Coordinates of C-alpha atoms in Angstrom, one line a residue:
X1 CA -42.3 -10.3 -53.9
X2 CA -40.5 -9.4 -57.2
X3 CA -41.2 -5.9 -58.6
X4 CA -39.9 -5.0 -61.6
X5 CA -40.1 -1.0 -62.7
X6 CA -39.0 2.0 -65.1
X7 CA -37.8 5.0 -63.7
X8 CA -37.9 8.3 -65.7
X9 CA -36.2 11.4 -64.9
X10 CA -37.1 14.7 -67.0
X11 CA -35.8 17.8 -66.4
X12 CA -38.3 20.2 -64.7
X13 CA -37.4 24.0 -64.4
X14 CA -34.0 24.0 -63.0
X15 CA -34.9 20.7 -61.1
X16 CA -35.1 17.4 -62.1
X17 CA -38.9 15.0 -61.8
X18 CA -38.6 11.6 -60.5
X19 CA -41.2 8.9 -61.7
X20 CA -41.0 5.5 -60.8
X21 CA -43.3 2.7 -62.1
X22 CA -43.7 -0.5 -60.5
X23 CA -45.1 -3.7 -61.5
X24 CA -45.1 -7.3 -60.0
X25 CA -47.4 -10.1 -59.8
X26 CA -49.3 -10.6 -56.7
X27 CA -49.7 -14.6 -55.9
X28 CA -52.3 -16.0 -53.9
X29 CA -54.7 -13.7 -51.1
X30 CA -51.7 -11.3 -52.0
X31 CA -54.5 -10.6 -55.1
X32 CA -57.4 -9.4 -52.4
X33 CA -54.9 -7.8 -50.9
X34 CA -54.0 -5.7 -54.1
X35 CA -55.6 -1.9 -53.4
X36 CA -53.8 -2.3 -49.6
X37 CA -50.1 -3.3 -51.4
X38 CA -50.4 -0.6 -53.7
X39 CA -51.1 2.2 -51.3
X40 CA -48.1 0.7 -49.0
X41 CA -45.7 0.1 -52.3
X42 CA -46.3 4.0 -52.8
X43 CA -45.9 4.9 -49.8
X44 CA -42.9 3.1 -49.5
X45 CA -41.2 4.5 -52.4
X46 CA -42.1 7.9 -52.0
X47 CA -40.2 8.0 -48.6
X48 CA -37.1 6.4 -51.1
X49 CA -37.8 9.4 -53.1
X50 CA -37.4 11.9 -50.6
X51 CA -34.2 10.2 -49.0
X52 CA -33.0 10.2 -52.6
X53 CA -33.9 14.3 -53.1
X54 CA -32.3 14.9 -49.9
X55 CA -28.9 13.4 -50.8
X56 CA -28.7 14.6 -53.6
X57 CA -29.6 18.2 -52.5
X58 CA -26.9 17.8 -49.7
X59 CA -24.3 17.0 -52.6
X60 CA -21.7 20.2 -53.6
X61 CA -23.0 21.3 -57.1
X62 CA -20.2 20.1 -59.8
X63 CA -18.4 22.3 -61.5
X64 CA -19.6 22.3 -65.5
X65 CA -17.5 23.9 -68.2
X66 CA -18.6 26.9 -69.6
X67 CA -20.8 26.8 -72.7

């Protein structure tokens, strides 16, 4: 099923907040199935999240100039 979404990072604290907003039409009993697919979608994508956070965690901080 196609899902088309927006992510939006914003810096929190010294961190970084990850939001991710999916949307895609459902066809057919997919439609009764709706409440089920969403739970799974965000379940789904909040194991990406973590995987993502993880790696990038795991990366060597860059060196920045000086301000």
């Amino acid at each position: 099923y196609p899902v088309d979404g927006t992510w939006v990072l914003s810096a929190v604290g010294d961190g970084t907040r990850v939001e991710f907003v999916a949307e895609g039409p459902l066809n057919g009993a997919m439609r009764l199935a709706e409440p089920l697919v969403k739970r799974m979608m965000g379940r789904e994508f909040a194991k990406y999240h973590e995987n993502l956070r993880r790696n990038v965690e795991a990366l060597p901080a860059p060196d920045l100039p000086a301000a």
